[in-house]
Coordinates of C-alpha atoms in Angstrom, one line a residue:
X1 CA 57.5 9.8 16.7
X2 CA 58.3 13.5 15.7
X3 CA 56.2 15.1 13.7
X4 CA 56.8 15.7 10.0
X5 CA 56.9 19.2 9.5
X6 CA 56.3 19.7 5.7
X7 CA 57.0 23.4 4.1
X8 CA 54.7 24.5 1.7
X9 CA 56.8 27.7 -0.1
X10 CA 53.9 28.6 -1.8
X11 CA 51.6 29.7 1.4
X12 CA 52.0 33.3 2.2
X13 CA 50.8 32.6 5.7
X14 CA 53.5 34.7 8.3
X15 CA 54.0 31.3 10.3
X16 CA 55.3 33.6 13.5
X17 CA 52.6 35.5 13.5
X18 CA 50.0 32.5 14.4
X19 CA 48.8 31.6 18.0
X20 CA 50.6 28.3 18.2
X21 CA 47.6 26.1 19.5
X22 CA 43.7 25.6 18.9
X23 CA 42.3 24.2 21.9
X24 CA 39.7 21.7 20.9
X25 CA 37.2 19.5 23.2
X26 CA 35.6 16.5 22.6
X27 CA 33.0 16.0 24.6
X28 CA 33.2 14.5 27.7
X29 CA 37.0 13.3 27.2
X30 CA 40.0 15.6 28.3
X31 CA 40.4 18.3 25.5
X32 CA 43.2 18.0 22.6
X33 CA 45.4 20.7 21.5
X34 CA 46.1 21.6 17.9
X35 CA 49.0 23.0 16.1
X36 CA 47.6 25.9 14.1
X37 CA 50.7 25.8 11.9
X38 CA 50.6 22.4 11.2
X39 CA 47.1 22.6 10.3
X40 CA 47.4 25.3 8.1
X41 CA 50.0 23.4 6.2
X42 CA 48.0 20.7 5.4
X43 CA 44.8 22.7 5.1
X44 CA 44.3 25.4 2.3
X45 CA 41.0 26.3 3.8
X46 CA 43.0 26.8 7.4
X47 CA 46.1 28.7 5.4
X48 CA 43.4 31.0 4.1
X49 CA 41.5 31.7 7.3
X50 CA 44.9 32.6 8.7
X51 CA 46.1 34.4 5.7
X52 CA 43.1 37.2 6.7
X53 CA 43.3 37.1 10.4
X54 CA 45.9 34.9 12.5
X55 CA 44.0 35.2 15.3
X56 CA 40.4 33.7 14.0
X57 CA 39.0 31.6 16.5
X58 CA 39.6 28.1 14.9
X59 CA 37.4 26.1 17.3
X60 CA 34.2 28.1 16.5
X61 CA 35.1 27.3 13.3
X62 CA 34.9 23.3 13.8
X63 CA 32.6 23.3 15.9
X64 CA 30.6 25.1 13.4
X65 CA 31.3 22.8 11.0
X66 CA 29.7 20.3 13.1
X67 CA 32.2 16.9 13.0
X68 CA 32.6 14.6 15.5
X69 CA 35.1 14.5 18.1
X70 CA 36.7 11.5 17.3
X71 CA 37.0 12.2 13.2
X72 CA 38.2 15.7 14.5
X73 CA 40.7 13.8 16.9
X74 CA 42.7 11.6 13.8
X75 CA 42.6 14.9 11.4
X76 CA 44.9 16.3 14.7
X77 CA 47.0 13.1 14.6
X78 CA 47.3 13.2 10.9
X79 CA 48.7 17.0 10.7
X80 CA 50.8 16.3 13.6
X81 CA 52.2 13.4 11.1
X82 CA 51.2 10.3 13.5
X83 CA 49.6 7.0 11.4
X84 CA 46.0 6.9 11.7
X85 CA 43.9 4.0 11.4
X86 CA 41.5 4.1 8.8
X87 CA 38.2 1.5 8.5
X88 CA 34.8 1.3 7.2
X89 CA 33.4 3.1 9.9
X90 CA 35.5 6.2 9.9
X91 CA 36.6 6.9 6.5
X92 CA 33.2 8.6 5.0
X93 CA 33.4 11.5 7.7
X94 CA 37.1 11.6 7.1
X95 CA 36.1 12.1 3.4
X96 CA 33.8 14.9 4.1
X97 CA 36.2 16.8 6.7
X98 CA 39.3 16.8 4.4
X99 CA 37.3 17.8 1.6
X100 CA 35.7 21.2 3.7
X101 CA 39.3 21.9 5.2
X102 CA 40.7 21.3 1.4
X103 CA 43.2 19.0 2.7
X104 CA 44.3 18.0 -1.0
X105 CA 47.4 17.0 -2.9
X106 CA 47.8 20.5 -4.5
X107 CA 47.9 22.2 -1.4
X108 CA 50.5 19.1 0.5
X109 CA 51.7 15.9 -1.2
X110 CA 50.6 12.8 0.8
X111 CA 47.5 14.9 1.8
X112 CA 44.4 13.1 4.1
X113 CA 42.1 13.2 1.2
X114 CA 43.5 11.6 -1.3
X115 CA 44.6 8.9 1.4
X116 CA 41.1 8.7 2.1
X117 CA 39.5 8.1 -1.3
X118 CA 42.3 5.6 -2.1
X119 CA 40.9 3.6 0.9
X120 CA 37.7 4.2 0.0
X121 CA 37.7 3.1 -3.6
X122 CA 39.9 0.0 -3.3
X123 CA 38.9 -1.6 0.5
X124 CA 35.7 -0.4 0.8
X125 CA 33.3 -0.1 -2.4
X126 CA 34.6 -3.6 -3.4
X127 CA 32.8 -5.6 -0.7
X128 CA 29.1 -5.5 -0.2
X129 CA 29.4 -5.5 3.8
X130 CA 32.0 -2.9 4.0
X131 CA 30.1 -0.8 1.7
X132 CA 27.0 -1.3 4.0
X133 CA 28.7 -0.7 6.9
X134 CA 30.4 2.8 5.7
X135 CA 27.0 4.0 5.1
X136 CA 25.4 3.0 8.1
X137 CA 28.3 4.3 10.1
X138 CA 28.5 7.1 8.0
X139 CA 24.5 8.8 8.3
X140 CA 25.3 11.5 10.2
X141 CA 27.0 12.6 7.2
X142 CA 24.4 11.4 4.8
X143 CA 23.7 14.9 2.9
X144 CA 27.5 15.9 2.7
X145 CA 28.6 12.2 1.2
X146 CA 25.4 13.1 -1.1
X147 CA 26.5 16.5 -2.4
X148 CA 30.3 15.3 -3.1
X149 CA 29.5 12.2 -4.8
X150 CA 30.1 9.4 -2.1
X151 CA 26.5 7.9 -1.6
X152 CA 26.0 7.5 -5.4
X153 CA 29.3 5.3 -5.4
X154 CA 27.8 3.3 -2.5
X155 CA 25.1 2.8 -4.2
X156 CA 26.5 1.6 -7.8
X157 CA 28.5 -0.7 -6.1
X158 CA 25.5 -2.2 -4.1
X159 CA 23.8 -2.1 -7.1
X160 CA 26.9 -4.1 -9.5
X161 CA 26.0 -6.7 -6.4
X162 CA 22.2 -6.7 -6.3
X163 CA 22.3 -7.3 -10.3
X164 CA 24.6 -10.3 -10.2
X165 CA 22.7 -11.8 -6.8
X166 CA 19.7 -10.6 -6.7
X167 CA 19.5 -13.0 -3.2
X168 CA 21.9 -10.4 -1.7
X169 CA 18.7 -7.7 -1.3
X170 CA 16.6 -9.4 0.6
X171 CA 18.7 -12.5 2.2
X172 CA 16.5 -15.4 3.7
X173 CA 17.9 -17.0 6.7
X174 CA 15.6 -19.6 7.8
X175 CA 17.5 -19.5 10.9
X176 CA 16.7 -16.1 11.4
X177 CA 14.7 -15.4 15.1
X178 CA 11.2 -14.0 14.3
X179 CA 11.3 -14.3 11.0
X180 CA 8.2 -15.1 10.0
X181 CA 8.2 -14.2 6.3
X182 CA 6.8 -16.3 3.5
X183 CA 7.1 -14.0 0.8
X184 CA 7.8 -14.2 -3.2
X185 CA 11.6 -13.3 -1.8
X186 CA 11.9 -17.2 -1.8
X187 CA 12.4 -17.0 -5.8
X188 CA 15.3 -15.2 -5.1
X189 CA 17.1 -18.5 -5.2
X190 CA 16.9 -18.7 -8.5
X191 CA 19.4 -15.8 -8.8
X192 CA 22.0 -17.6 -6.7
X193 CA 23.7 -19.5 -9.5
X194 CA 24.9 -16.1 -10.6
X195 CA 26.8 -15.4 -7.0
X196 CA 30.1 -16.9 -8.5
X197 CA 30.4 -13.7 -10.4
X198 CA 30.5 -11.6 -7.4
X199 CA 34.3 -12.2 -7.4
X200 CA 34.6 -9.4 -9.4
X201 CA 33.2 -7.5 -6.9
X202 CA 33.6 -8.6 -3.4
X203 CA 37.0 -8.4 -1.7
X204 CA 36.5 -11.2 0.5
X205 CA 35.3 -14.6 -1.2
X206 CA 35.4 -16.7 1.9
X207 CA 31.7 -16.1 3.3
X208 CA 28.5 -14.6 2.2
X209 CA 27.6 -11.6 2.8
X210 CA 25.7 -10.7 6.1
X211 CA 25.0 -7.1 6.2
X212 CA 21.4 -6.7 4.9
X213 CA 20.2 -3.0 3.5
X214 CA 17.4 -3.4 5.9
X215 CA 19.9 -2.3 8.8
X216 CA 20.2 1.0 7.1
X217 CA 18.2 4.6 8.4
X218 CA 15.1 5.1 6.6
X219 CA 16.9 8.5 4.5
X220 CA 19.5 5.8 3.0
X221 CA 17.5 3.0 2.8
X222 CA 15.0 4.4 0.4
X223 CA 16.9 6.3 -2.3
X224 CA 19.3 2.7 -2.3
X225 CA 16.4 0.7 -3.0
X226 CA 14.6 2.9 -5.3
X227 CA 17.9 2.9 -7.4
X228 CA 18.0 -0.7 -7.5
X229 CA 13.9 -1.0 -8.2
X230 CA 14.6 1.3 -11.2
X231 CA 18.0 0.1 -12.7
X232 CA 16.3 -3.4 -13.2
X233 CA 16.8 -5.1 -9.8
X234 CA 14.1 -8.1 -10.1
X235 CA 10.7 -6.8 -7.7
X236 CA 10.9 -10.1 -6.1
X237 CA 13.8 -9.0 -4.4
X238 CA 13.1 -5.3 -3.6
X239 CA 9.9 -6.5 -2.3
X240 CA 11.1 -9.0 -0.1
X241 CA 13.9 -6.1 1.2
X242 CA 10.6 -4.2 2.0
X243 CA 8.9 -6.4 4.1
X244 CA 12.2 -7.5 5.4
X245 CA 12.5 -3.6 6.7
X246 CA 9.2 -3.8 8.0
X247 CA 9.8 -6.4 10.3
X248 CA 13.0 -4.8 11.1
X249 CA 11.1 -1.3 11.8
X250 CA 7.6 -2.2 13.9
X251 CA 9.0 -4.4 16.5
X252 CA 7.0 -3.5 20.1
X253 CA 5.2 -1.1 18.0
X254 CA 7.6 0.8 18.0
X255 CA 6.7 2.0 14.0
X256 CA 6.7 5.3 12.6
X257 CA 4.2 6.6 9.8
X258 CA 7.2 7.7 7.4
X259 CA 8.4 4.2 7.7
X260 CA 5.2 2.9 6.0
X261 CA 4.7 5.7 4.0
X262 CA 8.0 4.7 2.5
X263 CA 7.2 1.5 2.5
X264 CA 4.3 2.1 0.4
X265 CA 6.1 4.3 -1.9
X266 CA 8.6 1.7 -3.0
X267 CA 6.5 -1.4 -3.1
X268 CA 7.1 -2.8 -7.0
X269 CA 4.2 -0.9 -8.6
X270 CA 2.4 -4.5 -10.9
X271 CA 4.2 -7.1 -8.3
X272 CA 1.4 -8.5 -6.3
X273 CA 2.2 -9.2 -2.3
X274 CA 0.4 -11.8 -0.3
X275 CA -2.8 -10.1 0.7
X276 CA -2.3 -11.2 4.2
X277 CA 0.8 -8.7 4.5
X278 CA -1.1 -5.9 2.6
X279 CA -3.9 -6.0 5.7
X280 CA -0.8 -5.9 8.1
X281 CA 0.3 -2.4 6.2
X282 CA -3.0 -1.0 6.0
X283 CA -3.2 -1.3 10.0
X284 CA -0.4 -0.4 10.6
X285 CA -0.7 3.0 8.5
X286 CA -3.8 3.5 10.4
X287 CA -2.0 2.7 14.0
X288 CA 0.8 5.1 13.3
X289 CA -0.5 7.9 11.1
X290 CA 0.5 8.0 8.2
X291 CA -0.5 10.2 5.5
X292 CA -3.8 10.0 3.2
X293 CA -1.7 9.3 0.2
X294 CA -0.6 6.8 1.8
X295 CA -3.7 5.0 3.2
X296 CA -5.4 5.3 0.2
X297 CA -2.5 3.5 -1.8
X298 CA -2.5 0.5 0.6
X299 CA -6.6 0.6 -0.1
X300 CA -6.4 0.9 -3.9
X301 CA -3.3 -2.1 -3.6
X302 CA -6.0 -4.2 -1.7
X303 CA -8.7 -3.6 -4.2
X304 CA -6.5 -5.0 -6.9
X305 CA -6.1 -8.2 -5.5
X306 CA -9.7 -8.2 -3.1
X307 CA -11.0 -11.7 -4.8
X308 CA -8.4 -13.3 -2.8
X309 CA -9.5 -11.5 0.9
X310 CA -11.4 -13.4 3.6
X311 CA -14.3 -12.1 5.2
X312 CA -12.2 -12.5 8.2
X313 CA -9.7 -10.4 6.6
X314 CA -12.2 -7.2 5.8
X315 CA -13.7 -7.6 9.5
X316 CA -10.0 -6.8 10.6
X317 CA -9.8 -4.1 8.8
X318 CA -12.2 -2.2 10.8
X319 CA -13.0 -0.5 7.4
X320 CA -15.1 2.9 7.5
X321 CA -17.4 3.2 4.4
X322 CA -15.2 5.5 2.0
X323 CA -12.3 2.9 2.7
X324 CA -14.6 0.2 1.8
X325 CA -15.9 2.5 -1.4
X326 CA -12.5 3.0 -2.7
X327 CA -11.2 -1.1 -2.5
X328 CA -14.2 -1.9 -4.6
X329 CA -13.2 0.6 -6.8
X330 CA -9.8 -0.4 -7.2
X331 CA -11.2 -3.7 -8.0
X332 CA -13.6 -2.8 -10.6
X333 CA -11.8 0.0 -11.8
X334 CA -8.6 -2.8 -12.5
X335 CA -10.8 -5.4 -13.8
X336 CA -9.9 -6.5 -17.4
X337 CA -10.5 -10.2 -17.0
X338 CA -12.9 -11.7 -19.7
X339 CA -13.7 -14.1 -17.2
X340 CA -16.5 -12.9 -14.9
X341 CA -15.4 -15.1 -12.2
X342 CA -13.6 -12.9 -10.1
X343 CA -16.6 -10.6 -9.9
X344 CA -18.6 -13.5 -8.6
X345 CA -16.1 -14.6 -5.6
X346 CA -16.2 -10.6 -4.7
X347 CA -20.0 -10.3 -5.2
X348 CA -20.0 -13.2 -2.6
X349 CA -17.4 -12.0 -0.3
X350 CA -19.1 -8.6 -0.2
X351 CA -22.4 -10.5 0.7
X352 CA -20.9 -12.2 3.8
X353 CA -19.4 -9.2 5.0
X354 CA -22.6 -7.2 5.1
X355 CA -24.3 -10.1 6.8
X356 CA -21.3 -9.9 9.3
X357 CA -21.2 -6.5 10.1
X358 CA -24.8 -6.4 10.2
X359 CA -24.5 -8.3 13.7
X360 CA -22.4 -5.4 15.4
X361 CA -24.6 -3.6 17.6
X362 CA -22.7 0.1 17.0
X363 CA -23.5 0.0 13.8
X364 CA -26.1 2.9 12.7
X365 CA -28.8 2.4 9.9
X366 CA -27.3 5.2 7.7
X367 CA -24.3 3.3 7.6
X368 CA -25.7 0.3 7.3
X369 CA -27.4 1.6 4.7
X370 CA -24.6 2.8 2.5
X371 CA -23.0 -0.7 3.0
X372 CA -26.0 -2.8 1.8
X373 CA -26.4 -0.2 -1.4
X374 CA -22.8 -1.1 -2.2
X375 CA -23.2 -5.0 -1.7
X376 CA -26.2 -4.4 -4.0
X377 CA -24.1 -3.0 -6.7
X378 CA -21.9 -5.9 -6.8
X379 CA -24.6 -8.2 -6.9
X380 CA -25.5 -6.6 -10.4
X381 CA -23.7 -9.5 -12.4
X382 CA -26.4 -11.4 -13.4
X383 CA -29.9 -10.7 -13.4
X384 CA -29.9 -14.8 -12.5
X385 CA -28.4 -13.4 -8.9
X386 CA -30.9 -13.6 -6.3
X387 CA -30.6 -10.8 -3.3
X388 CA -31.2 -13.3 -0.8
X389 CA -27.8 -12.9 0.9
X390 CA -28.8 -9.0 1.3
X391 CA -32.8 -9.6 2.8
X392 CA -30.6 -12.3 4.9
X393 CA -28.4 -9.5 6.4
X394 CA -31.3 -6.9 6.9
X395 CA -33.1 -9.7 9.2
X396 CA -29.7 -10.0 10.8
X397 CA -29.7 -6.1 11.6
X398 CA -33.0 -5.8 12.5
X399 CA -32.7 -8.8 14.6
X400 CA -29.4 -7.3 16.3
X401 CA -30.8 -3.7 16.9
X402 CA -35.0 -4.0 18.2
X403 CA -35.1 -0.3 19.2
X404 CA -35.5 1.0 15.7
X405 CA -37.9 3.3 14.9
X406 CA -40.6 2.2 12.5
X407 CA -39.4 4.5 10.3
X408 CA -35.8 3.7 10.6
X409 CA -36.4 0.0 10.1
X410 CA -38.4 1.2 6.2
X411 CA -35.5 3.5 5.6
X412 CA -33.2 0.0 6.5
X413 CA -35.7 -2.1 4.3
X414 CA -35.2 0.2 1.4
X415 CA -32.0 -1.8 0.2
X416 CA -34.4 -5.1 -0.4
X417 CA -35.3 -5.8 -3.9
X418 CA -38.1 -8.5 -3.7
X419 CA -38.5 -9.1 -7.4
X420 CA -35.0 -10.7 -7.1
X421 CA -35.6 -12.3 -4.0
X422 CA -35.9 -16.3 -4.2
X423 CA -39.8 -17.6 -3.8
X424 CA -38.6 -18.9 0.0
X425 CA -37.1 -15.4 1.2
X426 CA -40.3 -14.0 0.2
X427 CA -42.4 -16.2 1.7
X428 CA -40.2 -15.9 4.7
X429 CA -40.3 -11.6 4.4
X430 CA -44.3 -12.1 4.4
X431 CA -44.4 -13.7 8.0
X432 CA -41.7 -12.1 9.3
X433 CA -42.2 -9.9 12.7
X434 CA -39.4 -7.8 12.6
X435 CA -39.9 -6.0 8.7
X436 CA -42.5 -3.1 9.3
X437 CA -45.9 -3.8 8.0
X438 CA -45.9 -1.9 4.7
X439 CA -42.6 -4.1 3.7
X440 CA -44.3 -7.8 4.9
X441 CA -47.2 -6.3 2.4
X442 CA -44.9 -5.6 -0.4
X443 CA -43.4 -9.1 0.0
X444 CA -46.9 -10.8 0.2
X445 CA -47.6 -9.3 -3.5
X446 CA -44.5 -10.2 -5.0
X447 CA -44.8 -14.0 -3.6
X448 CA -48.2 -14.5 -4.4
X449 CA -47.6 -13.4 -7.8
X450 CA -44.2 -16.2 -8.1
X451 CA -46.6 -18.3 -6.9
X452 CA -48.8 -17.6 -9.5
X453 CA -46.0 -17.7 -12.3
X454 CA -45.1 -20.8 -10.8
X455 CA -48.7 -22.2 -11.4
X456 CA -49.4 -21.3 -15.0
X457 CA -46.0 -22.3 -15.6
X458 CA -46.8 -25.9 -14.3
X459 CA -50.3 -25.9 -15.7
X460 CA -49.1 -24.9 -19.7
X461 CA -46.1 -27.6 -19.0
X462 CA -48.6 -30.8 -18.3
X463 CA -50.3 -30.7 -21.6
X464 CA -54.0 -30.5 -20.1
X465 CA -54.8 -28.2 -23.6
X466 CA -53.9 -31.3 -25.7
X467 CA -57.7 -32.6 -26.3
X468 CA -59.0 -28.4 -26.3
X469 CA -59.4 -27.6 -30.2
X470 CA -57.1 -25.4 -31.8
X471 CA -59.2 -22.0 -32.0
X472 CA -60.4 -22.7 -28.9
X473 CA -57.1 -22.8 -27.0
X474 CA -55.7 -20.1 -28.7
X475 CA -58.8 -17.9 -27.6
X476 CA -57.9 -19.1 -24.2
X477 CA -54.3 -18.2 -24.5
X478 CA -55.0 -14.7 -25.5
X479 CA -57.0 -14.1 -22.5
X480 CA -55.1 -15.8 -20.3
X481 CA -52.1 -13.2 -21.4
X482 CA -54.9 -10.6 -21.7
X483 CA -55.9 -11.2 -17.9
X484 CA -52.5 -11.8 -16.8
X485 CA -51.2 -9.1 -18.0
X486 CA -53.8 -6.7 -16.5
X487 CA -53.5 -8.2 -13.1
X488 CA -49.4 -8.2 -13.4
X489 CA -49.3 -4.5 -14.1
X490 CA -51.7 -3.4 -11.4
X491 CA -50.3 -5.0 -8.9
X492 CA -46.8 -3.8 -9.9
X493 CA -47.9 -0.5 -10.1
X494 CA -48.9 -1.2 -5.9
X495 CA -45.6 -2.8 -5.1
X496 CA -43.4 0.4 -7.0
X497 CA -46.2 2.7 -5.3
X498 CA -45.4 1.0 -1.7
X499 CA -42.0 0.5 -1.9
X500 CA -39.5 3.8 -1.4
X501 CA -37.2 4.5 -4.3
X502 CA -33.8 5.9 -3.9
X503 CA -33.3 6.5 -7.5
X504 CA -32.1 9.8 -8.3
X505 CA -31.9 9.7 -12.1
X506 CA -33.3 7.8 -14.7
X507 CA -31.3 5.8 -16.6
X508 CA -31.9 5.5 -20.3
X509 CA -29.5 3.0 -22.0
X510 CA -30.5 1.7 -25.5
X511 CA -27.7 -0.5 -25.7
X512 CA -26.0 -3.3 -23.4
X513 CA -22.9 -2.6 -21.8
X514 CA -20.7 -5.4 -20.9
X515 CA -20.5 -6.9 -17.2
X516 CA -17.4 -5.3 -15.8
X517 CA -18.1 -1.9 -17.8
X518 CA -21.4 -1.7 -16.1
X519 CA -19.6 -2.5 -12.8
X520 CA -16.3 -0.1 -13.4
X521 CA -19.2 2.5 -13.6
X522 CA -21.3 1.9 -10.8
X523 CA -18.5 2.5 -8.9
X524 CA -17.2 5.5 -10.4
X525 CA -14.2 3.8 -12.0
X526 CA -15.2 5.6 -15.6
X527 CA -15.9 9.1 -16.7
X528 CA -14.2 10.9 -14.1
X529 CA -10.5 10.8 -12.7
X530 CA -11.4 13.6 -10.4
X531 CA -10.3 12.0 -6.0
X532 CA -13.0 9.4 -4.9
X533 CA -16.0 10.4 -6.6
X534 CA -19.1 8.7 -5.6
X535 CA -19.5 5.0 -7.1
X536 CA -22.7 5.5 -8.6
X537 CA -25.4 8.0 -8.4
X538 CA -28.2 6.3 -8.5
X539 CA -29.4 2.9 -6.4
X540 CA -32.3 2.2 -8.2
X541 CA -32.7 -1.2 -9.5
X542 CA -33.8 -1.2 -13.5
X543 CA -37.0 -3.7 -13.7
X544 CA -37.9 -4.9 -17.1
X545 CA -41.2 -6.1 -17.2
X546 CA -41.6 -9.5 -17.4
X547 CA -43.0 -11.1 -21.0
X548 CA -45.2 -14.0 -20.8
X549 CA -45.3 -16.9 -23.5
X550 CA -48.1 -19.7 -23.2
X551 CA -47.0 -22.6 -24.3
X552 CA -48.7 -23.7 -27.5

């Protein structure tokens, strides 16, 4: 076929005065040759490069531009006025070149760009594959189909589909090898009544789609779906894309720190995920580096929705004590439930871990330490709460590590509270071998004096006063409580004196604060908005003496 040689009057261009060929490589295939004339006519950005100087070096000047071979190759076959074959996979670049080499309608009728965008607009952005695959095929390109408008038509098209089915985001194939996925995507079905209306969209009704989003680079991928989480794409959907990508992205390991960090950033902000799949994103943002910001976002996500971990999930964590610090704080600090239940099932949770972790023999006393002062805060619910589970895990420890010093097994004992301890832990603390000798004397005090509780108690319940006269028994009374009394706060004053206090403040609260206000501020979730501040500053426990009230 002979070229088409088109004249353009208007060009002032001295067409005898050009070099009549560019010579033009394309890598490791045979070089092409290329008509300087003929690209000039159909180029206004050639014409004017020529118009200066009709010897400038046009193959520095592609290969500065920086296109591919191949798209370089059908621009040749184009100007030399042979068909090209256009498709979903070579039609953005095409875009981008003709637009740099101004290859428009007012320069040459029938010009590539205007060829192009025709394509584009009616056999591409109709479909949701094609539009997927143009983008995909079209990344090294990403930031030029940015700046002349291209990606955001990909993306309202994808987005006129994702709106209609929602499904169409984060497709579930039950078929699908390794998937392994059991996510809220499966309410995505609910959206699939509305697929008819895709016929508006989609130039091929035949089949469902089967490109997914997930099979686009990471620097597409994100702005897409961040478009469709904020234009009102349903966060069942964009979440299920997520995780979807995940899998896509950390096969063999093979997984890269911006890919979570991304991750992370587009996860639907008050959408909870199973907490199963927020442990896998934690680790993996640990395994591959990625950023604090990130980290902590998977921590405060985990705190949020902590009453529904395992123990078994916390151990795997393989938390450091600042991690741990800040998921109880983004529990507490998001607690608004009336219902105190939730606090229970973590106060419990956080007492099996510490009696877990106290078994691990790499684990110091300081750290210990900090741990057992944080289960201690949660315990704080109820002053009905015994701190049994806590004297439990100090055993444990001690138990586990027998070359403590006898001062670093007080400095461990310092988290026990025996005043809250059942009568049988303290019974068990004052025979037990292991606590140092000043702490089995502190528990001796405080069971003998249960024990005595427990005996008046008995004694005023069985009615052996009945036959006693009334001035008579109330004389007894008052120095029963006289005696008791005495005794009580002497031997308390021994116990406080014995027992180390960590308290660094005292607290001086004349009214009652309400359970999850106390806790939100124990662990530094009020007051301050200032990083991870410390989650309270003091660990001493507040001990209101005890009022006694014979039976009459």
């Amino acid at each position: 076929m002979a070229p088409a040689r088109a004249s353009d009057s208007s060009s002032s261009l001295s067409i005898r005065t050009i070099p009549p060929n560019i010579r033009l490589s394309r890598g490791s295939s045979p070089p092409f040759r290329l008509d300087k004339e003929l690209l000039a006519k159909r180029s206004s950005k050639v014409a004017a490069l020529l118009d200066e100087n009709p010897y400038t070096d046009l193959s520095c000047f592609f290969e500065n531009m920086g296109v591919d071979p191949e798209t370089l190759e059908m621009v040749a076959r184009f100007c030399h006025g042979f068909d090209i074959s256009m498709t979903c996979e070579n039609v953005i670049p095409l875009i981008c070149i003709s637009h740099d080499l101004g290859m428009t309608d007012s320069h040459s009728p029938n010009n590539l760009l205007s060829k192009a965008l025709s394509y584009f607009q009616h056999q591409i952005l109709p479909s949701w594959d094609l539009t997927i695959r143009a983008l995909r095929a079209g990344a090294h390109s990403f930031e030029h189909a940015v700046d002349i408008g291209l990606f955001d038509h990909c993306t309202e098209s994808l987005l006129a589909h994702a709106l209609l089915d929602p499904s169409l985001v984060a497709q579930t194939d039950a078929d699908r090898p390794n998937n392994h996925i059991t996510t809220a995507t499966t309410t995505t079905t609910t959206y699939r009544s509305l697929s008819a209306r895709r016929k508006l969209f989609c130039a091929d009704h035949s089949t469902r789609p089967t490109e997914e989003l997930t099979s686009l680079p990471l620097e597409i991928y994100e702005p897409v779906l961040e478009a469709m989480a904020r234009r009102g794409v349903p966060p069942e959907a964009t979440a299920g894309s997520l995780l979807l990508y995940l899998r896509r992205h950390v096969s063999n390991h093979n997984c890269k720190g911006e890919v979570i960090e991304a991750i992370e950033r587009l996860l639907p902000k008050n959408h909870p995920l199973p907490p199963a799949l927020l442990f896998e994103l934690y680790t993996l943002a640990l395994f591959s580096g990625a950023g604090p910001g990130c980290v902590h976002g998977l921590e405060t996500r985990i705190g949020k929705q902590l009453d529904q971990a395992t123990v078994k999930d916390l151990l795997a964590l393989n938390l450091d004590v600042e991690s741990l610090r800040r998921i109880l704080k983004g529990y507490y600090g998001n607690f608004t439930d009336p219902d105190p239940s939730g606090l229970v099932v973590v106060a419990d949770l956080m007492e099996d871990y510490l009696t877990e972790v106290a078994s691990e023999s790499d684990l110091d006393p300081p750290t210990f330490i900090k741990v057992a002062e944080m289960v201690r805060s949660t315990m704080s619910i109820g002053s009905d709460r015994s701190s049994d589970a806590v004297y439990r895990a100090v055993d444990v420890y001690l138990d586990k590590h027998k070359k403590l010093s006898e001062l670093e097994r007080e400095e461990v004992c310092q988290v026990l509270d025996f005043q809250r301890m059942s009568s049988d832990a303290c019974d068990h603390a004052a025979q037990n071998q292991r606590l140092p000798l000043r702490v089995v004397v502190q528990a001796l005090f405080v069971s003998q004096l249960q024990l005595r509780d427990n005996v008046i108690r008995a004694v005023g319940q069985s009615g052996n006063f009945s036959n006693v006269a009334d001035g008579e028994e109330e004389n007894k009374e008052e120095e029963v409580k006289s005696a008791r009394e005495e005794e009580e706060t002497s031997e308390r004053r021994e116990i406080g004196e014995g027992q180390k206090s960590n308290c660094l403040c005292e607290r001086r609260r004349k009214k009652k604060v309400s359970l999850w206000k106390e806790m939100k501020r124990k662990f530094g979730c009020m007051g301050s908005s200032n990083g991870y501040e410390k989650m309270h500053d003091c660990n001493c426990q507040v001990r209101k003496k005890k009022k006694v009230h014979p039976n009459k």
